[in-house]
Amino acid sequence: MSHTNQTLGEFIIENQSSFKYTSGELSRLINSIRLAAKVVNHEVNKAGLVDILGAVGDTNIQGENQQKLDVYANEKFIQTMTKRNIVCGIASEEEDDFVAINSQDENHQNKYIVLIDPLDGSSNIDVNVSVGTIFSVYRRVTPVGTPVTIEDFLQKGNQQVAAGYVIYGTSTMLVYTTGDGVNGFTLNPAIGSFYLSHPNMQFPEDGQIYSVNEGNYIHFPKGIKDFIKYCQKEEEDRPYTSRYIGSLVSDFHRNMIKGGIYMYPKSSKNMNGKLRLLYECNPMAFLAEQANGKASDGFTRIMDIEPTELHERVPFICGSKNMVEKAEEFMRNA
Ligand code: AHM
Ligand code: MG
């Protein structure tokens, strides 16, 4: 089948047999994410029209104000997966604790757990800038047939079975990997179907874009400051271009297509950076590596970090391989 007209639904069916542990469960899970993405997309697109903007008033565990659409997206993704009874547990950036599914039921037969950031970059919604959903899938480590525990969620990123994001941008796209490369699907809003538009996505090995909140420069570690100076230096292919949307999914997506590096380093204000290992960094790291890119905390591969708590934060450097390695070199030598 030609790539130009293959839908995500068809792609999932066609590729099911290549999943490591095939039983259709992962396909159903990706399908439910696809469905929830469409529902959330519809709501995000209406954001400017209906009175859904503004903080709901609740603050989440990170002490941030929640926007109404965060709450909506959180509910939709959790409900869609829970009602279809296809995962045994979900942890969300918007929830204080993980949700165990079917804990009253004798039949905890599902083997997958999902970690999700339902609407990342949501402070961008009220200014009509792209936001995204990020998800990460693992096989549970506790026995099937028992309620999930925290152990099932605190797995290293290198155990991920699938990961992806939805970008609610000028077009809405779903980009994901099951460990066999990265494919991107664009939503045709008239029909309501995602079409394979970006098969086998790859980070260029080198890039010329750096994305970092430079307003925090003064607080960055010396290695990052040195690397930024390197990016700005007049050389053959430099200075690089600076592009920072402040919406991880969008910055990552652009860098993957054009070649670039995204950084959210630690700073003297945030000792561990800002981004969450389990909901943001690991899934993006899995996608990056599957697309020939790299993700690091400056010293260590992101997916090799042993998580200790659900909402933990880590410094995050991710993108074109040679650029990430250059940044690591500056970190080592600082
Ligand atoms: P959020 O999960 O509260 O939306 O925060 C994550 C977002 C990322 O999408 C983005 O890259 C980063 O925070 C921007 O942070 P800052 O405004 O500090 O540069
Ligand atoms: Mg987030």
mmCIF file of C-alpha atoms and ligand atoms in Angstrom:
data_model
loop_
_atom_site.group_PDB
_atom_site.id
_atom_site.type_symbol
_atom_site.label_atom_id
_atom_site.label_comp_id
_atom_site.label_asym_id
_atom_site.label_seq_id
_atom_site.Cartn_x
_atom_site.Cartn_y
_atom_site.Cartn_z
ATOM 1 C CA MET A 1 0.000 0.000 0.000
ATOM 2 C CA SER A 2 1.375 3.450 -0.858
ATOM 3 C CA HIS A 3 2.281 5.686 2.049
ATOM 4 C CA THR A 4 0.196 8.517 0.746
ATOM 5 C CA ASN A 5 -3.158 7.007 1.518
ATOM 6 C CA GLN A 6 -2.521 4.563 4.333
ATOM 7 C CA THR A 7 -4.506 5.427 7.433
ATOM 8 C CA LEU A 8 -3.250 4.958 10.963
ATOM 9 C CA GLY A 9 -5.902 2.272 11.487
ATOM 10 C CA GLU A 10 -4.620 0.326 8.508
ATOM 11 C CA PHE A 11 -1.006 0.854 9.540
ATOM 12 C CA ILE A 12 -1.680 -0.519 13.025
ATOM 13 C CA ILE A 13 -3.286 -3.670 11.643
ATOM 14 C CA GLU A 14 -0.554 -4.166 9.053
ATOM 15 C CA ASN A 15 2.226 -3.810 11.618
ATOM 16 C CA GLN A 16 0.669 -5.721 14.474
ATOM 17 C CA SER A 17 2.580 -8.906 13.740
ATOM 18 C CA SER A 18 5.913 -7.083 14.074
ATOM 19 C CA PHE A 19 5.293 -6.215 17.745
ATOM 20 C CA LYS A 20 7.479 -8.184 20.080
ATOM 21 C CA TYR A 21 4.680 -9.714 22.120
ATOM 22 C CA THR A 22 1.771 -9.721 19.798
ATOM 23 C CA SER A 23 -1.718 -10.283 21.083
ATOM 24 C CA GLY A 24 -3.502 -7.267 19.686
ATOM 25 C CA GLU A 25 -3.438 -5.568 23.069
ATOM 26 C CA LEU A 26 -0.894 -2.931 22.073
ATOM 27 C CA SER A 27 -2.759 -2.280 18.835
ATOM 28 C CA ARG A 28 -5.950 -1.688 20.791
ATOM 29 C CA LEU A 29 -4.081 0.613 23.118
ATOM 30 C CA ILE A 30 -2.668 2.724 20.267
ATOM 31 C CA ASN A 31 -6.152 2.785 18.779
ATOM 32 C CA SER A 32 -7.626 4.182 21.960
ATOM 33 C CA ILE A 33 -4.936 6.891 22.064
ATOM 34 C CA ARG A 34 -5.793 7.718 18.456
ATOM 35 C CA LEU A 35 -9.448 8.071 19.412
ATOM 36 C CA ALA A 36 -8.824 10.235 22.483
ATOM 37 C CA ALA A 37 -6.445 12.389 20.422
ATOM 38 C CA LYS A 38 -9.231 13.173 17.985
ATOM 39 C CA VAL A 39 -11.604 14.102 20.780
ATOM 40 C CA VAL A 40 -9.022 16.348 22.461
ATOM 41 C CA ASN A 41 -8.048 17.844 19.104
ATOM 42 C CA HIS A 42 -11.654 18.864 18.514
ATOM 43 C CA GLU A 43 -11.741 20.631 21.876
ATOM 44 C CA VAL A 44 -8.308 22.257 21.510
ATOM 45 C CA ASN A 45 -9.365 23.662 18.139
ATOM 46 C CA LYS A 46 -12.385 25.283 19.736
ATOM 47 C CA ALA A 47 -10.299 26.871 22.468
ATOM 48 C CA GLY A 48 -10.574 30.365 21.052
ATOM 49 C CA LEU A 49 -14.311 30.056 20.531
ATOM 50 C CA VAL A 50 -15.753 28.774 23.742
ATOM 51 C CA ASP A 51 -15.255 29.869 27.258
ATOM 52 C CA ILE A 52 -12.930 27.047 28.113
ATOM 53 C CA LEU A 53 -9.821 29.126 28.637
ATOM 54 C CA GLY A 54 -8.309 30.121 31.919
ATOM 55 C CA ALA A 55 -7.275 28.327 35.045
ATOM 56 C CA VAL A 56 -9.702 25.958 36.663
ATOM 57 C CA GLY A 57 -8.371 26.917 40.026
ATOM 58 C CA ASP A 58 -6.917 23.570 41.005
ATOM 59 C CA THR A 59 -3.191 23.255 41.297
ATOM 60 C CA ASN A 60 -1.513 20.008 40.352
ATOM 61 C CA ILE A 61 1.225 18.259 42.303
ATOM 62 C CA GLN A 62 3.913 20.496 40.793
ATOM 63 C CA GLY A 63 2.095 23.522 42.215
ATOM 64 C CA GLU A 64 1.092 24.777 38.794
ATOM 65 C CA ASN A 65 -2.221 26.249 37.858
ATOM 66 C CA GLN A 66 -4.210 23.888 35.706
ATOM 67 C CA GLN A 67 -5.875 25.183 32.584
ATOM 68 C CA LYS A 68 -9.313 23.830 31.790
ATOM 69 C CA LEU A 69 -8.090 22.028 28.708
ATOM 70 C CA ASP A 70 -5.450 20.171 30.743
ATOM 71 C CA VAL A 71 -8.207 18.810 32.899
ATOM 72 C CA TYR A 72 -10.328 17.957 29.877
ATOM 73 C CA ALA A 73 -7.486 16.183 28.059
ATOM 74 C CA ASN A 74 -6.543 14.307 31.216
ATOM 75 C CA GLU A 75 -10.100 13.054 31.658
ATOM 76 C CA LYS A 76 -10.512 12.085 28.022
ATOM 77 C CA PHE A 77 -7.317 10.051 27.774
ATOM 78 C CA ILE A 78 -7.893 8.310 31.096
ATOM 79 C CA GLN A 79 -11.575 7.622 30.370
ATOM 80 C CA THR A 80 -10.899 6.315 26.873
ATOM 81 C CA MET A 81 -8.287 3.855 28.084
ATOM 82 C CA THR A 82 -10.156 2.882 31.225
ATOM 83 C CA LYS A 83 -13.520 2.257 29.568
ATOM 84 C CA ARG A 84 -11.969 0.056 26.910
ATOM 85 C CA ASN A 85 -10.283 -1.960 29.601
ATOM 86 C CA ILE A 86 -7.016 -2.221 27.722
ATOM 87 C CA VAL A 87 -4.449 -1.111 30.283
ATOM 88 C CA CYS A 88 -3.945 -2.131 33.870
ATOM 89 C CA GLY A 89 -2.736 1.248 35.100
ATOM 90 C CA ILE A 90 -2.270 4.859 34.101
ATOM 91 C CA ALA A 91 -0.097 7.589 35.569
ATOM 92 C CA SER A 92 -0.659 11.157 34.436
ATOM 93 C CA GLU A 93 1.277 14.334 34.942
ATOM 94 C CA GLU A 94 -2.013 15.848 36.076
ATOM 95 C CA GLU A 95 -2.694 13.249 38.775
ATOM 96 C CA ASP A 96 -0.919 13.027 42.115
ATOM 97 C CA ASP A 97 -0.856 9.234 42.077
ATOM 98 C CA PHE A 98 -1.192 6.471 39.510
ATOM 99 C CA VAL A 99 -4.594 5.014 38.708
ATOM 100 C CA ALA A 100 -4.968 1.247 39.049
ATOM 101 C CA ILE A 101 -7.578 -0.061 36.664
ATOM 102 C CA ASN A 102 -9.932 -2.831 37.632
ATOM 103 C CA SER A 103 -8.501 -3.123 41.090
ATOM 104 C CA GLN A 104 -11.897 -4.455 42.275
ATOM 105 C CA ASP A 105 -11.944 -7.056 39.556
ATOM 106 C CA GLU A 106 -10.481 -10.536 39.677
ATOM 107 C CA ASN A 107 -9.432 -10.246 36.048
ATOM 108 C CA HIS A 108 -6.465 -7.937 35.808
ATOM 109 C CA GLN A 109 -5.491 -9.542 32.560
ATOM 110 C CA ASN A 110 -4.032 -6.499 30.848
ATOM 111 C CA LYS A 111 -0.297 -6.240 30.757
ATOM 112 C CA TYR A 112 0.376 -2.644 29.721
ATOM 113 C CA ILE A 113 0.643 0.506 31.748
ATOM 114 C CA VAL A 114 0.599 4.017 30.303
ATOM 115 C CA LEU A 115 2.243 7.212 31.484
ATOM 116 C CA ILE A 116 0.864 10.361 29.949
ATOM 117 C CA ASP A 117 1.256 14.110 29.845
ATOM 118 C CA PRO A 118 -2.227 14.834 28.517
ATOM 119 C CA LEU A 119 -1.611 18.428 27.413
ATOM 120 C CA ASP A 120 1.954 19.605 27.519
ATOM 121 C CA GLY A 121 2.756 23.272 27.082
ATOM 122 C CA SER A 122 -0.777 24.252 28.001
ATOM 123 C CA SER A 123 0.237 27.778 28.970
ATOM 124 C CA ASN A 124 0.456 28.270 25.187
ATOM 125 C CA ILE A 125 -3.209 27.560 24.535
ATOM 126 C CA ASP A 126 -4.549 31.001 25.248
ATOM 127 C CA VAL A 127 -2.112 32.515 22.748
ATOM 128 C CA ASN A 128 -2.949 30.020 19.983
ATOM 129 C CA VAL A 129 0.411 28.267 20.019
ATOM 130 C CA SER A 130 0.751 24.504 19.478
ATOM 131 C CA VAL A 131 0.456 22.123 22.392
ATOM 132 C CA GLY A 132 0.849 18.360 22.589
ATOM 133 C CA THR A 133 0.066 15.075 24.280
ATOM 134 C CA ILE A 134 2.980 12.799 25.204
ATOM 135 C CA PHE A 135 2.575 9.108 26.060
ATOM 136 C CA SER A 136 4.726 6.191 27.082
ATOM 137 C CA VAL A 137 3.824 2.487 27.308
ATOM 138 C CA TYR A 138 5.456 -0.270 29.395
ATOM 139 C CA ARG A 139 4.724 -3.886 30.173
ATOM 140 C CA ARG A 140 3.921 -4.275 33.846
ATOM 141 C CA VAL A 141 6.588 -5.954 35.969
ATOM 142 C CA THR A 142 4.255 -7.278 38.675
ATOM 143 C CA PRO A 143 2.257 -10.414 37.814
ATOM 144 C CA VAL A 144 -0.739 -10.147 35.509
ATOM 145 C CA GLY A 145 -3.875 -10.790 37.529
ATOM 146 C CA THR A 146 -2.915 -8.573 40.470
ATOM 147 C CA PRO A 147 -3.405 -4.827 40.965
ATOM 148 C CA VAL A 148 -0.567 -2.682 39.603
ATOM 149 C CA THR A 149 1.900 -1.140 42.038
ATOM 150 C CA ILE A 150 4.310 1.793 41.899
ATOM 151 C CA GLU A 151 7.004 -0.633 40.711
ATOM 152 C CA ASP A 152 5.176 -1.013 37.406
ATOM 153 C CA PHE A 153 5.523 2.710 36.770
ATOM 154 C CA LEU A 154 9.067 3.305 37.970
ATOM 155 C CA GLN A 155 10.765 1.505 35.110
ATOM 156 C CA LYS A 156 13.744 2.745 33.164
ATOM 157 C CA GLY A 157 12.961 4.326 29.810
ATOM 158 C CA ASN A 158 14.845 1.551 28.035
ATOM 159 C CA GLN A 159 11.953 -0.760 28.976
ATOM 160 C CA GLN A 160 9.412 1.237 26.946
ATOM 161 C CA VAL A 161 7.306 -0.749 24.517
ATOM 162 C CA ALA A 162 5.876 2.276 22.728
ATOM 163 C CA ALA A 163 5.939 6.050 22.980
ATOM 164 C CA GLY A 164 4.610 8.956 21.021
ATOM 165 C CA TYR A 165 3.055 12.350 20.902
ATOM 166 C CA VAL A 166 0.158 14.185 19.391
ATOM 167 C CA ILE A 167 0.887 17.684 18.194
ATOM 168 C CA TYR A 168 -2.080 20.020 17.980
ATOM 169 C CA GLY A 169 -0.475 22.399 15.517
ATOM 170 C CA THR A 170 -1.237 23.943 12.158
ATOM 171 C CA SER A 171 -2.035 20.336 11.385
ATOM 172 C CA THR A 172 -2.711 17.743 14.035
ATOM 173 C CA MET A 173 -0.296 14.850 13.932
ATOM 174 C CA LEU A 174 0.221 11.620 15.828
ATOM 175 C CA VAL A 175 3.838 10.489 15.860
ATOM 176 C CA TYR A 176 4.812 7.237 17.549
ATOM 177 C CA THR A 177 7.204 4.353 17.810
ATOM 178 C CA THR A 178 6.855 0.761 18.920
ATOM 179 C CA GLY A 179 10.612 0.291 18.780
ATOM 180 C CA ASP A 180 10.803 -0.126 15.040
ATOM 181 C CA GLY A 181 11.378 3.438 13.822
ATOM 182 C CA VAL A 182 9.164 6.503 14.073
ATOM 183 C CA ASN A 183 6.152 7.213 11.909
ATOM 184 C CA GLY A 184 4.045 10.364 11.703
ATOM 185 C CA PHE A 185 0.368 10.540 10.789
ATOM 186 C CA THR A 186 -1.489 13.726 9.901
ATOM 187 C CA LEU A 187 -5.163 14.166 10.717
ATOM 188 C CA ASN A 188 -7.442 15.022 7.840
ATOM 189 C CA PRO A 189 -10.023 16.975 9.830
ATOM 190 C CA ALA A 190 -12.663 16.735 7.118
ATOM 191 C CA ILE A 191 -12.670 12.944 7.340
ATOM 192 C CA GLY A 192 -11.430 12.430 10.874
ATOM 193 C CA SER A 193 -8.689 10.001 9.876
ATOM 194 C CA PHE A 194 -4.952 10.094 10.460
ATOM 195 C CA TYR A 195 -2.901 9.375 7.312
ATOM 196 C CA LEU A 196 0.695 8.220 7.187
ATOM 197 C CA SER A 197 2.381 11.427 6.056
ATOM 198 C CA HIS A 198 5.864 11.086 7.594
ATOM 199 C CA PRO A 199 7.086 7.477 7.300
ATOM 200 C CA ASN A 200 10.345 6.556 9.043
ATOM 201 C CA MET A 201 11.134 9.957 10.552
ATOM 202 C CA GLN A 202 14.826 10.639 11.222
ATOM 203 C CA PHE A 203 16.735 13.381 12.966
ATOM 204 C CA PRO A 204 19.454 14.710 10.656
ATOM 205 C CA GLU A 205 22.771 13.791 12.335
ATOM 206 C CA ASP A 206 23.742 17.455 12.440
ATOM 207 C CA GLY A 207 21.520 20.445 12.822
ATOM 208 C CA GLN A 208 21.635 24.184 12.994
ATOM 209 C CA ILE A 209 18.865 24.988 15.443
ATOM 210 C CA TYR A 210 19.194 25.246 19.204
ATOM 211 C CA SER A 211 16.129 25.493 21.443
ATOM 212 C CA VAL A 212 16.507 26.618 25.029
ATOM 213 C CA ASN A 213 14.913 29.203 27.307
ATOM 214 C CA GLU A 214 17.834 31.593 27.114
ATOM 215 C CA GLY A 215 16.193 33.918 29.600
ATOM 216 C CA ASN A 216 17.489 31.513 32.229
ATOM 217 C CA TYR A 217 21.067 31.705 30.890
ATOM 218 C CA ILE A 218 22.477 33.249 34.045
ATOM 219 C CA HIS A 219 21.293 30.239 36.055
ATOM 220 C CA PHE A 220 22.645 27.547 33.694
ATOM 221 C CA PRO A 221 25.626 25.301 34.482
ATOM 222 C CA LYS A 222 28.913 26.321 32.867
ATOM 223 C CA GLY A 223 28.841 23.459 30.323
ATOM 224 C CA ILE A 224 25.499 24.647 28.922
ATOM 225 C CA LYS A 225 26.642 28.268 28.850
ATOM 226 C CA ASP A 226 29.758 27.202 26.934
ATOM 227 C CA PHE A 227 27.689 25.153 24.501
ATOM 228 C CA ILE A 228 25.350 28.105 23.880
ATOM 229 C CA LYS A 229 28.380 30.295 23.172
ATOM 230 C CA TYR A 230 29.594 27.595 20.758
ATOM 231 C CA CYS A 231 26.190 27.686 18.978
ATOM 232 C CA GLN A 232 26.487 31.458 18.632
ATOM 233 C CA LYS A 233 30.056 31.499 17.391
ATOM 234 C CA GLU A 234 30.865 32.714 13.883
ATOM 235 C CA GLU A 235 32.182 29.640 12.019
ATOM 236 C CA GLU A 236 31.535 27.858 8.742
ATOM 237 C CA ASP A 237 28.015 26.693 9.633
ATOM 238 C CA ARG A 238 27.492 28.889 12.675
ATOM 239 C CA PRO A 239 26.039 30.848 14.366
ATOM 240 C CA TYR A 240 23.107 28.465 14.634
ATOM 241 C CA THR A 241 19.522 29.620 14.642
ATOM 242 C CA SER A 242 17.727 29.961 17.961
ATOM 243 C CA ARG A 243 14.128 28.676 18.032
ATOM 244 C CA TYR A 244 12.175 28.162 21.239
ATOM 245 C CA ILE A 245 8.418 27.739 21.262
ATOM 246 C CA GLY A 246 8.178 26.728 24.903
ATOM 247 C CA SER A 247 6.107 23.718 23.909
ATOM 248 C CA LEU A 248 8.290 20.610 24.072
ATOM 249 C CA VAL A 249 6.364 18.616 21.486
ATOM 250 C CA SER A 250 6.538 21.432 18.929
ATOM 251 C CA ASP A 251 10.198 22.184 19.549
ATOM 252 C CA PHE A 252 11.061 18.477 19.325
ATOM 253 C CA HIS A 253 8.960 17.966 16.196
ATOM 254 C CA ARG A 254 10.595 20.855 14.352
ATOM 255 C CA ASN A 255 14.076 19.782 15.399
ATOM 256 C CA MET A 256 13.441 16.196 14.281
ATOM 257 C CA ILE A 257 12.433 17.398 10.830
ATOM 258 C CA LYS A 258 15.012 20.145 10.385
ATOM 259 C CA GLY A 259 17.882 19.060 12.646
ATOM 260 C CA GLY A 260 18.453 20.678 15.992
ATOM 261 C CA ILE A 261 18.847 20.359 19.735
ATOM 262 C CA TYR A 262 16.397 21.010 22.581
ATOM 263 C CA MET A 263 17.691 21.698 26.077
ATOM 264 C CA TYR A 264 16.025 22.139 29.442
ATOM 265 C CA PRO A 265 19.080 22.131 31.696
ATOM 266 C CA LYS A 266 19.209 22.275 35.417
ATOM 267 C CA SER A 267 19.683 25.760 36.753
ATOM 268 C CA SER A 268 20.534 27.366 40.021
ATOM 269 C CA LYS A 269 16.740 27.808 40.422
ATOM 270 C CA ASN A 270 15.634 24.274 39.384
ATOM 271 C CA MET A 271 18.268 21.802 40.487
ATOM 272 C CA ASN A 272 16.787 19.024 38.351
ATOM 273 C CA GLY A 273 15.512 21.095 35.473
ATOM 274 C CA LYS A 274 11.790 21.290 34.830
ATOM 275 C CA LEU A 275 10.760 18.365 32.667
ATOM 276 C CA ARG A 276 9.494 15.091 34.103
ATOM 277 C CA LEU A 277 11.473 11.956 33.460
ATOM 278 C CA LEU A 278 8.485 9.635 33.136
ATOM 279 C CA TYR A 279 5.934 11.763 31.300
ATOM 280 C CA GLU A 280 8.114 13.908 29.061
ATOM 281 C CA CYS A 281 11.785 12.909 28.867
ATOM 282 C CA ASN A 282 11.606 9.124 28.499
ATOM 283 C CA PRO A 283 9.007 9.062 25.723
ATOM 284 C CA MET A 284 10.793 11.834 23.830
ATOM 285 C CA ALA A 285 14.118 10.032 24.354
ATOM 286 C CA PHE A 286 12.685 6.775 22.962
ATOM 287 C CA LEU A 287 11.350 8.629 19.911
ATOM 288 C CA ALA A 288 14.659 10.467 19.479
ATOM 289 C CA GLU A 289 16.720 7.274 19.577
ATOM 290 C CA GLN A 290 14.329 5.500 17.249
ATOM 291 C CA ALA A 291 14.773 8.440 14.859
ATOM 292 C CA ASN A 292 18.572 8.299 14.962
ATOM 293 C CA GLY A 293 18.802 11.117 17.510
ATOM 294 C CA LYS A 294 19.996 11.164 21.110
ATOM 295 C CA ALA A 295 18.741 12.165 24.562
ATOM 296 C CA SER A 296 20.848 12.788 27.632
ATOM 297 C CA ASP A 297 20.836 14.616 30.943
ATOM 298 C CA GLY A 298 24.244 16.001 29.990
ATOM 299 C CA PHE A 299 26.147 12.959 31.218
ATOM 300 C CA THR A 300 23.859 9.936 31.182
ATOM 301 C CA ARG A 301 21.517 8.463 28.591
ATOM 302 C CA ILE A 302 17.988 9.496 29.636
ATOM 303 C CA MET A 303 16.580 5.986 29.140
ATOM 304 C CA ASP A 304 19.176 4.487 31.505
ATOM 305 C CA ILE A 305 18.152 6.649 34.471
ATOM 306 C CA GLU A 306 16.569 4.658 37.310
ATOM 307 C CA PRO A 307 13.363 6.493 38.291
ATOM 308 C CA THR A 308 12.725 6.940 41.993
ATOM 309 C CA GLU A 309 9.393 8.767 41.983
ATOM 310 C CA LEU A 310 6.490 9.351 39.633
ATOM 311 C CA HIS A 311 6.887 13.084 39.161
ATOM 312 C CA GLU A 312 10.661 13.341 39.222
ATOM 313 C CA ARG A 313 12.391 15.902 37.041
ATOM 314 C CA VAL A 314 15.661 15.615 35.124
ATOM 315 C CA PRO A 315 17.767 17.924 32.971
ATOM 316 C CA PHE A 316 16.993 17.154 29.326
ATOM 317 C CA ILE A 317 19.133 17.524 26.211
ATOM 318 C CA CYS A 318 17.690 15.942 23.100
ATOM 319 C CA GLY A 319 17.991 16.063 19.338
ATOM 320 C CA SER A 320 20.427 15.532 16.493
ATOM 321 C CA LYS A 321 23.117 13.080 17.566
ATOM 322 C CA ASN A 322 26.190 15.193 16.843
ATOM 323 C CA MET A 323 24.711 18.241 18.554
ATOM 324 C CA VAL A 324 23.794 16.313 21.718
ATOM 325 C CA GLU A 325 27.270 14.777 21.800
ATOM 326 C CA LYS A 326 28.793 18.241 21.440
ATOM 327 C CA ALA A 327 26.708 19.522 24.366
ATOM 328 C CA GLU A 328 27.797 16.501 26.457
ATOM 329 C CA GLU A 329 31.411 17.264 25.599
ATOM 330 C CA PHE A 330 30.983 20.803 26.931
ATOM 331 C CA MET A 331 29.324 19.432 30.084
ATOM 332 C CA ARG A 332 32.188 17.003 30.701
ATOM 333 C CA ASN A 333 34.830 19.646 30.175
ATOM 334 C CA ALA A 334 33.182 22.400 32.197
HETATM 335 P P1 AHM B 1 4.164 21.800 31.366
HETATM 336 O O1 AHM B 1 4.212 20.310 31.467
HETATM 337 O O2 AHM B 1 3.788 22.463 32.634
HETATM 338 O O3 AHM B 1 3.340 22.262 30.192
HETATM 339 O O4 AHM B 1 5.677 22.278 31.130
HETATM 340 C C1 AHM B 1 6.428 21.704 30.118
HETATM 341 C C2 AHM B 1 6.783 22.774 29.124
HETATM 342 C C3 AHM B 1 7.438 22.233 27.893
HETATM 343 O O5 AHM B 1 6.531 21.924 26.884
HETATM 344 C C4 AHM B 1 8.297 23.391 27.501
HETATM 345 O O6 AHM B 1 9.358 22.983 26.679
HETATM 346 C C5 AHM B 1 8.736 23.958 28.802
HETATM 347 O O7 AHM B 1 7.730 23.612 29.729
HETATM 348 C C6 AHM B 1 8.862 25.441 28.772
HETATM 349 O O8 AHM B 1 9.250 25.903 30.024
HETATM 350 P P2 AHM B 1 9.795 27.402 30.246
HETATM 351 O O9 AHM B 1 8.600 28.280 30.082
HETATM 352 O O10 AHM B 1 10.353 27.391 31.611
HETATM 353 O O11 AHM B 1 10.831 27.646 29.187
HETATM 354 MG MG MG B 2 4.224 18.735 30.591
#
